[in-house]
Amino acid sequence: MKKVLLTIVFTLTSFLLFAQTVTRYEVSFGNAVHHEAEVSITYTNLENKVLEIRMSRTSPGRYALHEFAKNVYGVKATDGDGNELEITRPDPRQWNVSGHNGTVIFEYTLFANRGDGTYSQVDETHAHLNMPATFAWARDYEHRPIEITFDIREDLNWKIATQLKPLSGTTYYARDLYYFLDSPVEIADFHERQESIDGQLIKMALHTPATDSEVDEYFGKVMAIVNVQKDIFGELPEFDYDEYVFLNCFMPNASGDGMEHRNSTIVTNSKPLDEPLGETSIGTISHEFVHVWNVERIRPASLEPFDFEEANMSGELWFAEGFTSYYTNLILARAGIRTEAEYVNGLSGGLNYVFNHPGRQYFSPVEMSYQAPFVDAARSVDPVNRENTFISYYTYGSVLGLALDLSLRNLNGNKNLDDFMKLVWREFGKTEVAYTNRDIEATLADYAGEEFAAGFFSKYIFDSQMPDYEHLFESVGVAFGKENPGKASLGTAISIENGVGTLRSNAIKGSPIYNAGISEADKILSIARTSLSQVNDVDEILADHKPGDEIEITFTRRGKQNTVNVELIEDPRFSTSIIGNSSNPDRSNWIKAN
């Protein structure tokens, strides 16, 4: 009976596939040496109207605009009889095709030479394809299934790795346009590894020079990360086609990046050819796999549906990206890839960035999340003041994830962030019901009480207050205090070149340099009456002073020399370290999750 039912299901599925009109793509790489791909798209059974063909402006996992149409040229369109069709351009990223007979074959050349999580790169080492950066698509036909055939370079021993469903040979299938655009492809002569967990395959395609033993060791760490994360959320998601694939490209011509997708991730690194594989981008691997749950399935309502034509703004990135970032390094410690001390010592970087950033007086974590379209690999030519106004929602959310975890552990009832995330997974991820900030607050109230949840969100999420980290860290045997007590500081970093000092960024608001009216364009000649031509670093001068001392700074601005008095402050940086050498059961429960 089971075999009969399976046969019926397969037959019905096959009938539905063939009953639907399929959009067919073909791509070839004959001119890979010059970074070109040739793309052909065949549309059939079209409505009797103008066919609107677009290139995306953004990509899943990105929030800013990228204008992929700029790399498309040599465009032409023909009908089913081979007749050339008229093409008009209503805007820079659209081609309108008219006069067709129900069939349109749309062809173009793509230039692609950036290998990362957003763009595409074609050369004789690989075809690294992020789909929105590579393939055009037609409005009104997004629901149609897609078949794509890759004309791979057999002379280069290329293979194909992707979350797309294989059909036959080098032809693959996507159920609709969204799944297609969310399915990156790595085509190269890569290493392959796989392991089964709970009946599903975890696969890795690794494009980099490495020995088999290096790849085995690396994949072992990848699987340790996967298993730790499975424990955090309680289970793996049900992957489409029962597979998840890491598409790892560590080549000198690639750019460092990581980008999550529903059943895969791209991780890239500009690793030199002769550099050992080691732990290349292992932190990115950890981060991106958390997204299997948090973002891909536990998904903000503000990103549903994802818009390929406009910037995607979300006020939940402090949670979606930030809490993912909190788990990134914690997972490395739990997987045995980092020591407990390495993990604890590394926490100070994010805390210093958020604690000492003047941006908190302008934006809450929710409002920082709204800034993503301006900062998420977005480019601008006009100067900005991010040093004073923007804190990355990755880091901001990460330190708040830390605070929530330790705060929960200080409540009665053996509470912790892992169990809260399991609850969020059951409520919003497994069911794939999109959430808002208020939904996360309500879920926290269910888990830890309304008073606790309301206090945390009102102070730290909707406002920009800072938790009491000193108390929270003390509860797990970690010291949190000034890194350099009594050390004098100017509050803004200064570089010295040829005896002249310049600010490394805009002056940091509230710092002695800022309050003295010194700007990034000024040329600093002396500090505390010591010429900068006599020192290599400003700290050599400040070592002879203490916080509260008033010193002179001489600088030039537009050819005029100025001297101002500056009151030094104490170095604001914090450090985190394990108290003493003894073990601490609360710290162990937190870091090792025993």
Coordinates of C-alpha atoms in Angstrom, one line a residue:
M1 CA 0.0 0.0 0.0
K2 CA 2.8 2.4 0.9
K3 CA 4.4 1.8 -2.5
V4 CA 1.1 2.4 -4.3
L5 CA 0.6 5.7 -2.4
L6 CA 4.1 6.9 -3.2
T7 CA 3.5 6.0 -6.9
I8 CA 0.3 8.1 -6.9
V9 CA 2.0 11.0 -5.2
F10 CA 4.9 10.9 -7.7
T11 CA 2.5 10.7 -10.6
L12 CA 0.4 13.6 -9.4
T13 CA 3.5 15.7 -8.8
S14 CA 4.9 14.9 -12.2
F15 CA 1.5 15.8 -13.8
L16 CA 1.4 19.2 -12.0
L17 CA 5.0 19.9 -13.1
F18 CA 4.2 19.2 -16.7
A19 CA 0.8 20.9 -16.5
Q20 CA 2.5 24.2 -15.6
T21 CA 4.2 26.4 -18.1
V22 CA 8.0 26.4 -17.3
T23 CA 10.4 29.2 -17.8
R24 CA 13.7 27.8 -19.2
Y25 CA 17.1 29.4 -18.6
E26 CA 20.4 28.4 -20.2
V27 CA 23.8 29.8 -19.2
S28 CA 27.2 29.2 -20.7
F29 CA 30.8 30.4 -20.0
G30 CA 32.8 30.2 -23.2
N31 CA 34.4 33.6 -22.5
A32 CA 35.0 33.0 -18.8
V33 CA 38.6 34.3 -19.1
H34 CA 37.0 37.8 -19.7
H35 CA 34.4 37.3 -17.0
E36 CA 31.4 36.9 -19.3
A37 CA 28.4 34.6 -19.2
E38 CA 25.9 34.1 -22.0
V39 CA 22.3 33.9 -20.8
S40 CA 19.2 32.7 -22.7
I41 CA 15.7 32.7 -21.2
T42 CA 12.8 31.1 -23.0
Y43 CA 9.2 32.3 -22.2
T44 CA 6.3 30.5 -23.7
N45 CA 2.5 30.6 -23.4
L46 CA 2.7 34.4 -22.8
E47 CA -0.3 36.7 -22.5
N48 CA -1.0 39.0 -25.5
K49 CA 0.7 42.0 -24.0
V50 CA 4.2 43.6 -23.6
L51 CA 6.6 41.3 -21.8
E52 CA 8.3 43.2 -19.0
I53 CA 11.8 41.8 -18.2
R54 CA 13.7 43.0 -15.2
M55 CA 17.0 42.7 -13.4
S56 CA 16.7 42.7 -9.6
R57 CA 17.9 45.7 -7.6
T58 CA 18.7 43.7 -4.4
S59 CA 19.3 40.2 -3.3
P60 CA 18.0 37.9 -0.5
G61 CA 19.9 38.6 2.7
R62 CA 20.8 42.1 1.6
Y63 CA 18.8 45.2 2.4
A64 CA 20.3 47.9 0.2
L65 CA 20.1 48.5 -3.6
H66 CA 22.8 47.2 -5.9
E67 CA 21.5 47.8 -9.5
F68 CA 22.6 44.5 -11.1
A69 CA 21.4 45.7 -14.5
K70 CA 24.6 47.7 -15.0
N71 CA 26.4 44.5 -16.0
V72 CA 24.0 43.4 -18.7
Y73 CA 24.6 44.1 -22.4
G74 CA 24.2 42.6 -25.9
V75 CA 20.5 42.2 -25.3
K76 CA 18.3 40.8 -28.0
A77 CA 14.9 39.1 -28.2
T78 CA 13.3 36.8 -30.8
D79 CA 10.0 35.0 -31.1
G80 CA 9.3 31.3 -31.5
D81 CA 10.0 31.6 -35.2
G82 CA 13.4 33.3 -34.8
N83 CA 12.1 36.8 -35.7
E84 CA 13.8 39.6 -33.9
L85 CA 11.5 41.5 -31.6
E86 CA 11.4 45.2 -30.6
I87 CA 12.9 46.1 -27.2
T88 CA 12.2 49.4 -25.4
R89 CA 13.7 50.6 -22.1
P90 CA 11.2 52.3 -19.7
D91 CA 13.8 52.5 -17.0
P92 CA 17.5 51.5 -16.5
R93 CA 16.7 48.0 -15.2
Q94 CA 13.8 46.9 -17.5
W95 CA 13.4 45.7 -21.1
N96 CA 9.9 45.7 -22.7
V97 CA 9.5 43.2 -25.4
S98 CA 6.5 43.7 -27.8
G99 CA 5.1 42.1 -30.9
H100 CA 5.7 38.5 -29.8
N101 CA 3.6 35.5 -30.7
G102 CA 3.4 34.0 -27.2
T103 CA 7.0 33.0 -27.1
V104 CA 10.0 35.2 -26.3
I105 CA 13.7 34.1 -26.3
F106 CA 15.5 36.8 -24.4
E107 CA 19.4 36.7 -24.5
Y108 CA 22.2 38.8 -23.1
T109 CA 25.8 38.9 -22.0
L110 CA 26.6 39.4 -18.3
F111 CA 29.9 40.7 -17.0
A112 CA 30.6 39.2 -13.6
N113 CA 33.8 39.7 -11.6
R114 CA 33.0 40.0 -7.9
G115 CA 32.9 36.7 -6.0
D116 CA 31.0 37.3 -2.7
G117 CA 27.5 36.7 -1.2
T118 CA 25.7 39.2 -3.4
Y119 CA 27.4 39.5 -6.8
S120 CA 28.6 37.0 -9.4
Q121 CA 32.0 36.1 -10.7
V122 CA 33.0 34.2 -13.8
D123 CA 36.5 33.3 -14.7
E124 CA 38.5 30.1 -15.4
T125 CA 38.5 29.1 -11.8
H126 CA 34.8 29.1 -11.3
A127 CA 31.3 30.4 -12.1
H128 CA 30.2 31.9 -8.8
L129 CA 26.5 32.8 -9.4
N130 CA 24.3 34.8 -7.1
M131 CA 21.0 34.6 -9.0
P132 CA 19.6 38.2 -8.8
A133 CA 23.0 39.5 -10.0
T134 CA 23.0 37.0 -12.9
F135 CA 19.5 36.3 -14.2
A136 CA 16.7 38.6 -15.5
W137 CA 13.1 37.7 -14.9
A138 CA 9.6 38.6 -16.2
R139 CA 6.9 40.4 -14.3
D140 CA 3.6 38.6 -13.9
Y141 CA 5.2 35.2 -14.4
E142 CA 7.0 34.9 -11.0
H143 CA 4.7 32.0 -10.0
R144 CA 6.0 29.8 -12.9
P145 CA 8.4 26.9 -12.2
I146 CA 11.9 27.4 -13.6
E147 CA 14.3 24.9 -15.3
I148 CA 17.9 26.0 -15.8
T149 CA 20.7 24.3 -17.7
F150 CA 24.3 25.1 -16.9
D151 CA 26.6 24.6 -19.9
I152 CA 29.6 23.9 -17.7
R153 CA 33.3 23.9 -18.7
E154 CA 34.2 20.2 -18.8
D155 CA 37.7 21.2 -19.9
L156 CA 38.1 22.9 -16.4
N157 CA 36.6 19.9 -14.5
W158 CA 33.7 22.0 -13.3
K159 CA 30.9 20.5 -11.1
I160 CA 27.7 22.1 -9.8
A161 CA 26.7 22.8 -6.2
T162 CA 23.4 24.4 -5.4
Q163 CA 20.2 24.1 -3.4
L164 CA 18.2 23.9 -6.6
K165 CA 16.6 20.5 -7.3
P166 CA 18.6 18.4 -9.8
L167 CA 16.6 17.1 -12.7
S168 CA 19.0 15.4 -15.2
G169 CA 22.5 16.1 -16.3
T170 CA 23.2 19.8 -15.6
T171 CA 19.6 20.9 -15.6
Y172 CA 18.0 22.0 -12.3
Y173 CA 14.6 23.0 -11.1
A174 CA 13.0 25.8 -8.9
R175 CA 9.4 25.8 -8.0
D176 CA 9.0 29.5 -8.6
L177 CA 11.0 32.7 -9.1
Y178 CA 11.6 33.4 -5.5
Y179 CA 13.2 30.0 -4.8
F180 CA 15.2 30.5 -8.0
L181 CA 16.6 33.9 -7.0
D182 CA 17.3 32.6 -3.5
S183 CA 19.4 29.7 -4.8
P184 CA 23.1 30.6 -5.4
V185 CA 25.3 28.3 -7.4
E186 CA 29.0 27.5 -7.2
I187 CA 30.4 25.8 -10.4
A188 CA 34.1 24.8 -10.0
D189 CA 36.5 21.9 -9.5
F190 CA 35.7 21.8 -5.8
H191 CA 36.1 19.4 -2.8
E192 CA 32.9 17.7 -1.7
R193 CA 31.9 16.3 1.7
Q194 CA 28.6 15.3 3.2
E195 CA 27.1 13.8 6.4
S196 CA 23.6 12.7 7.3
I197 CA 21.8 14.0 10.4
D198 CA 18.3 12.7 11.2
G199 CA 17.7 11.6 7.6
Q200 CA 18.9 14.9 6.0
L201 CA 22.2 15.6 4.2
I202 CA 24.6 18.4 5.3
K203 CA 26.8 18.9 2.2
M204 CA 29.9 21.1 1.6
A205 CA 31.3 22.2 -1.7
L206 CA 34.7 23.8 -1.0
H207 CA 36.4 25.7 -3.8
T208 CA 40.0 26.2 -2.6
P209 CA 43.4 24.4 -2.9
A210 CA 43.6 22.0 0.1
T211 CA 44.7 18.5 0.9
D212 CA 42.1 15.8 1.7
S213 CA 43.1 15.8 5.3
E214 CA 42.7 19.6 5.6
V215 CA 39.2 19.3 4.1
D216 CA 38.3 16.4 6.4
E217 CA 39.4 18.4 9.4
Y218 CA 37.6 21.5 8.2
F219 CA 34.4 19.6 7.6
G220 CA 34.6 18.1 11.0
K221 CA 34.5 21.6 12.5
V222 CA 31.6 22.5 10.2
M223 CA 29.6 19.5 11.5
A224 CA 30.5 20.2 15.1
I225 CA 29.0 23.7 14.5
V226 CA 25.9 22.1 12.9
N227 CA 25.3 19.8 15.8
V228 CA 25.7 22.5 18.5
Q229 CA 23.2 24.7 16.7
K230 CA 20.8 21.8 16.4
D231 CA 21.0 21.4 20.2
I232 CA 20.2 25.1 20.7
F233 CA 17.0 25.1 18.6
G234 CA 16.1 21.5 19.5
E235 CA 16.0 20.1 15.9
L236 CA 17.0 20.8 12.3
P237 CA 14.4 22.4 10.1
E238 CA 12.9 20.2 7.3
F239 CA 15.1 21.3 4.4
D240 CA 13.6 21.3 1.0
Y241 CA 14.8 18.1 -0.8
D242 CA 16.3 17.0 2.5
E243 CA 19.6 18.7 1.9
Y244 CA 21.5 21.8 3.0
V245 CA 24.7 22.8 1.3
F246 CA 27.6 25.1 2.3
L247 CA 28.9 26.8 -0.8
N248 CA 32.4 27.8 0.3
C249 CA 34.8 29.7 -2.1
F250 CA 38.1 30.6 -0.6
M251 CA 40.1 32.0 -3.5
P252 CA 42.4 35.1 -3.9
N253 CA 40.0 36.6 -6.4
A254 CA 37.0 36.3 -4.1
S255 CA 35.9 38.9 -1.5
G256 CA 35.2 38.1 2.1
D257 CA 31.5 37.6 2.8
G258 CA 28.7 35.3 3.9
M259 CA 25.1 35.2 2.9
E260 CA 22.3 32.9 4.1
H261 CA 19.6 31.3 1.9
R262 CA 16.8 28.9 2.7
N263 CA 18.8 25.6 2.2
S264 CA 22.3 26.8 1.6
T265 CA 24.8 29.6 2.3
I266 CA 27.6 31.2 0.4
V267 CA 30.8 31.8 2.3
T268 CA 33.6 33.5 0.5
N269 CA 37.2 34.6 1.5
S270 CA 40.1 36.0 -0.4
K271 CA 42.5 33.3 0.9
P272 CA 45.9 33.2 -0.9
L273 CA 46.4 29.9 -2.8
D274 CA 49.4 28.9 -0.7
E275 CA 47.8 29.6 2.7
P276 CA 46.7 26.6 4.7
L277 CA 42.9 26.0 4.9
G278 CA 43.0 26.0 8.7
E279 CA 39.9 27.7 10.2
T280 CA 39.2 30.0 7.2
S281 CA 35.9 31.9 7.7
I282 CA 34.8 29.4 10.4
G283 CA 33.1 32.2 12.3
T284 CA 31.1 33.1 9.2
I285 CA 30.1 29.4 8.8
S286 CA 28.8 29.5 12.4
H287 CA 26.9 32.8 11.8
E288 CA 25.3 31.8 8.5
F289 CA 24.1 28.4 9.7
V290 CA 22.2 30.1 12.7
H291 CA 20.2 31.8 9.9
V292 CA 18.8 28.4 8.9
W293 CA 16.5 29.1 11.8
N294 CA 16.8 32.8 12.6
V295 CA 15.9 34.8 9.5
E296 CA 15.2 32.1 6.9
R297 CA 12.3 30.6 8.9
I298 CA 12.0 32.7 12.0
R299 CA 11.4 35.7 9.7
P300 CA 10.5 39.3 10.3
A301 CA 7.2 40.3 8.8
S302 CA 8.9 43.4 7.4
L303 CA 10.9 41.2 5.0
E304 CA 7.8 39.3 3.7
P305 CA 7.5 39.2 0.8
F306 CA 11.1 40.1 -0.1
D307 CA 11.1 42.9 -2.7
F308 CA 13.6 42.4 -5.5
E309 CA 12.9 45.9 -6.9
E310 CA 13.2 48.1 -3.8
A311 CA 15.3 48.4 -0.6
N312 CA 14.1 46.1 2.1
M313 CA 13.8 47.9 5.5
S314 CA 13.3 46.0 8.8
G315 CA 13.2 47.2 12.4
E316 CA 13.9 43.6 13.6
L317 CA 17.5 43.2 12.4
W318 CA 18.8 43.7 16.0
F319 CA 17.1 40.3 16.6
A320 CA 17.5 38.7 13.2
E321 CA 21.1 39.6 12.6
G322 CA 22.1 40.6 16.1
F323 CA 21.1 37.6 18.1
T324 CA 22.5 35.5 15.3
S325 CA 25.8 37.3 15.9
Y326 CA 25.6 36.7 19.6
Y327 CA 25.5 33.0 19.0
T328 CA 28.3 33.0 16.3
N329 CA 31.3 32.9 18.7
L330 CA 29.4 31.2 21.6
I331 CA 28.8 28.3 19.2
L332 CA 32.5 28.1 18.4
A333 CA 33.3 27.8 22.1
R334 CA 30.6 25.1 22.6
A335 CA 31.9 23.2 19.5
G336 CA 35.4 23.2 21.1
I337 CA 36.9 25.5 18.3
R338 CA 37.5 28.3 20.8
T339 CA 38.5 28.1 24.5
E340 CA 36.4 29.5 27.3
A341 CA 39.0 32.2 27.9
E342 CA 39.2 33.1 24.2
Y343 CA 35.5 33.5 24.1
V344 CA 35.2 35.6 27.2
N345 CA 38.2 37.9 26.3
G346 CA 36.7 38.4 22.8
L347 CA 33.4 39.8 24.2
S348 CA 35.0 43.2 25.0
G349 CA 35.3 44.3 21.4
G350 CA 31.5 44.5 20.8
L351 CA 30.8 45.9 24.2
N352 CA 33.3 48.7 23.7
Y353 CA 31.9 49.5 20.3
V354 CA 28.3 49.8 21.6
F355 CA 29.0 51.3 25.1
N356 CA 31.3 54.0 23.9
H357 CA 29.4 54.9 20.7
P358 CA 27.6 58.3 20.6
G359 CA 25.1 56.9 18.2
R360 CA 23.0 55.6 21.1
Q361 CA 21.8 59.1 21.7
Y362 CA 20.2 59.2 18.3
F363 CA 18.8 55.7 17.6
S364 CA 17.5 52.7 19.4
P365 CA 18.3 49.2 18.2
V366 CA 15.1 49.2 16.2
E367 CA 16.0 52.5 14.6
M368 CA 19.6 51.2 13.9
S369 CA 18.0 48.3 12.1
Y370 CA 16.2 50.8 9.9
Q371 CA 19.6 52.1 8.7
A372 CA 20.3 48.8 6.8
P373 CA 19.5 50.1 3.3
F374 CA 22.1 52.8 3.8
V375 CA 24.9 50.6 5.2
D376 CA 24.4 47.0 4.0
A377 CA 27.1 47.0 1.3
A378 CA 25.4 50.2 0.0
R379 CA 27.7 52.7 -1.6
S380 CA 27.7 56.5 -1.5
V381 CA 30.2 59.1 -2.6
D382 CA 29.2 61.9 -0.2
P383 CA 30.8 61.8 3.3
V384 CA 28.7 60.5 6.2
N385 CA 28.9 60.7 10.0
R386 CA 28.5 57.0 10.8
E387 CA 31.2 57.2 13.5
N388 CA 28.8 59.3 15.6
T389 CA 25.3 58.1 14.4
F390 CA 25.4 54.5 13.5
I391 CA 26.0 51.3 15.5
S392 CA 25.8 48.1 13.5
Y393 CA 22.7 46.2 14.3
Y394 CA 24.8 43.0 14.2
T395 CA 26.9 44.1 17.1
Y396 CA 24.2 46.1 18.9
G397 CA 21.9 43.1 18.8
S398 CA 24.8 40.7 19.8
V399 CA 25.5 42.5 23.1
L400 CA 21.8 42.7 23.8
G401 CA 21.6 38.9 23.1
L402 CA 24.4 38.5 25.7
A403 CA 22.5 40.7 28.2
L404 CA 19.2 38.8 27.7
D405 CA 20.9 35.4 28.1
L406 CA 22.7 36.4 31.3
S407 CA 19.6 38.2 32.6
L408 CA 17.4 35.1 32.0
R409 CA 20.0 32.9 33.8
N410 CA 19.7 35.2 36.8
L411 CA 15.9 34.6 37.1
N412 CA 14.4 31.7 38.9
G413 CA 13.4 28.6 37.0
N414 CA 16.6 27.7 35.1
K415 CA 15.9 30.0 32.2
N416 CA 18.3 30.8 29.4
L417 CA 18.3 32.2 25.8
D418 CA 18.6 28.7 24.2
D419 CA 15.2 27.7 25.6
F420 CA 13.7 31.1 24.6
M421 CA 15.0 30.6 21.1
K422 CA 13.4 27.1 21.0
L423 CA 10.1 28.7 21.9
V424 CA 10.5 31.4 19.2
W425 CA 11.3 28.6 16.8
R426 CA 8.2 26.7 17.7
E427 CA 6.0 29.8 17.6
F428 CA 7.3 31.5 14.4
G429 CA 10.0 29.3 12.7
K430 CA 8.6 25.8 12.5
T431 CA 5.2 27.3 11.6
E432 CA 6.8 30.0 9.3
V433 CA 4.6 32.7 10.7
A434 CA 6.3 36.1 10.3
Y435 CA 6.9 38.1 13.4
T436 CA 7.2 41.7 14.6
N437 CA 9.1 43.3 17.5
R438 CA 6.0 43.2 19.6
D439 CA 5.6 39.5 18.8
I440 CA 9.1 38.8 20.2
E441 CA 8.3 40.9 23.3
A442 CA 5.0 38.9 23.8
T443 CA 6.9 35.6 23.4
L444 CA 9.5 36.8 26.0
A445 CA 6.6 37.6 28.3
D446 CA 5.2 34.1 27.9
Y447 CA 8.7 32.7 28.7
A448 CA 9.9 35.0 31.5
G449 CA 7.0 37.1 32.6
E450 CA 5.3 40.3 31.4
E451 CA 7.3 42.5 33.8
F452 CA 10.6 41.2 32.7
A453 CA 9.8 41.4 29.0
A454 CA 8.3 44.9 29.2
G455 CA 11.3 46.2 31.1
F456 CA 13.8 44.7 28.8
F457 CA 12.1 45.9 25.6
S458 CA 11.3 49.4 26.9
K459 CA 14.8 50.1 28.1
Y460 CA 17.0 48.2 25.7
I461 CA 15.1 47.7 22.4
F462 CA 12.8 50.6 22.1
D463 CA 15.2 52.9 24.0
S464 CA 19.0 52.8 24.0
Q465 CA 19.9 52.3 27.6
M466 CA 22.6 49.8 28.6
P467 CA 22.2 46.8 30.8
D468 CA 24.2 46.4 34.0
Y469 CA 26.9 44.2 32.4
E470 CA 29.2 44.4 35.5
H471 CA 26.5 42.6 37.6
L472 CA 25.5 40.2 34.8
F473 CA 29.1 39.2 34.2
E474 CA 29.9 38.8 37.9
S475 CA 27.1 36.2 38.1
V476 CA 29.0 33.9 35.8
G477 CA 32.5 34.6 37.2
V478 CA 33.6 37.2 34.5
A479 CA 35.3 40.5 35.3
F480 CA 34.1 43.6 33.4
G481 CA 35.9 46.8 34.0
K482 CA 38.2 49.5 32.5
E483 CA 40.9 48.0 30.3
N484 CA 43.4 50.8 31.1
P485 CA 42.4 52.5 34.4
G486 CA 44.2 55.8 34.8
K487 CA 45.3 56.0 31.2
A488 CA 44.8 59.3 29.5
S489 CA 43.0 59.5 26.2
L490 CA 41.9 62.1 23.6
G491 CA 38.9 60.0 22.7
T492 CA 39.5 60.0 18.9
A493 CA 42.3 58.0 17.2
I494 CA 45.0 60.0 15.5
S495 CA 47.4 58.8 12.8
I496 CA 50.9 60.3 12.3
E497 CA 52.5 60.5 8.9
N498 CA 55.6 62.6 8.1
G499 CA 55.3 64.4 11.4
V500 CA 51.7 65.5 10.8
G501 CA 48.7 64.0 12.7
T502 CA 45.2 63.5 11.2
L503 CA 42.1 62.0 12.7
R504 CA 41.4 58.5 11.5
S505 CA 37.6 59.3 11.3
N506 CA 35.3 62.1 12.1
A507 CA 35.9 63.4 15.6
I508 CA 33.9 61.3 18.1
K509 CA 31.2 63.3 19.6
G510 CA 31.8 64.1 23.3
S511 CA 35.6 63.3 23.0
P512 CA 38.2 65.9 24.0
I513 CA 39.1 66.2 20.3
Y514 CA 35.5 66.9 19.4
N515 CA 34.9 69.4 22.2
A516 CA 38.0 71.3 21.2
G517 CA 36.6 71.8 17.7
I518 CA 39.3 69.8 15.8
S519 CA 38.0 68.1 12.6
E520 CA 39.1 65.3 10.3
A521 CA 40.5 67.9 7.8
D522 CA 42.9 69.5 10.3
K523 CA 46.6 68.9 10.3
I524 CA 47.9 68.4 13.9
L525 CA 51.4 69.6 14.5
S526 CA 52.0 69.2 18.2
I527 CA 50.3 67.7 21.3
A528 CA 51.2 68.9 24.8
R529 CA 53.9 71.1 23.2
T530 CA 55.6 68.0 21.7
S531 CA 56.0 68.0 17.9
L532 CA 54.5 65.0 16.3
S533 CA 57.7 64.7 14.2
Q534 CA 59.4 63.5 17.4
V535 CA 57.1 60.5 18.0
N536 CA 55.6 57.6 16.2
D537 CA 52.4 57.4 18.2
V538 CA 50.3 59.8 20.2
D539 CA 50.3 57.4 23.2
E540 CA 54.0 58.2 23.6
I541 CA 53.0 61.7 24.5
L542 CA 49.9 60.8 26.6
A543 CA 51.9 58.3 28.7
D544 CA 53.3 61.3 30.6
H545 CA 49.8 62.6 31.5
K546 CA 46.7 61.5 33.4
P547 CA 43.0 62.0 33.0
G548 CA 42.0 65.5 33.8
D549 CA 45.2 67.1 32.7
E550 CA 44.8 70.1 30.3
I551 CA 47.2 70.1 27.4
E552 CA 47.7 72.2 24.2
I553 CA 47.1 71.0 20.7
T554 CA 48.4 73.0 17.8
F555 CA 47.0 72.4 14.3
T556 CA 46.5 74.1 11.0
R557 CA 43.2 74.6 9.2
R558 CA 43.2 76.0 5.6
G559 CA 46.7 77.3 6.1
K560 CA 46.0 79.1 9.4
Q561 CA 47.7 77.8 12.7
N562 CA 45.5 77.4 15.8
T563 CA 46.2 76.3 19.3
V564 CA 43.5 75.0 21.7
N565 CA 43.4 73.7 25.2
V566 CA 42.1 70.1 25.7
E567 CA 41.2 68.3 28.9
L568 CA 42.2 64.6 28.7
I569 CA 39.8 61.8 29.7
E570 CA 40.3 58.3 31.0
D571 CA 40.6 55.6 28.3
P572 CA 36.9 54.5 27.9
R573 CA 37.7 51.0 26.8
F574 CA 36.5 48.0 28.8
S575 CA 37.9 44.5 29.1
T576 CA 36.3 41.1 29.9
S577 CA 38.2 38.3 31.5
I578 CA 37.6 35.2 33.6
I579 CA 37.9 35.9 37.4
G580 CA 40.7 33.8 38.8
N581 CA 41.7 30.4 37.4
S582 CA 38.9 28.3 39.0
S583 CA 36.0 26.8 37.1
N584 CA 32.6 28.3 37.6
P585 CA 29.5 26.1 37.2
D586 CA 27.3 29.0 36.1
R587 CA 29.8 30.1 33.5
S588 CA 30.2 26.5 32.3
N589 CA 26.4 26.2 32.0
W590 CA 26.4 29.4 29.9
I591 CA 29.3 28.8 27.6
K592 CA 29.4 25.0 27.4
A593 CA 25.7 24.6 27.8
N594 CA 26.1 21.6 30.1

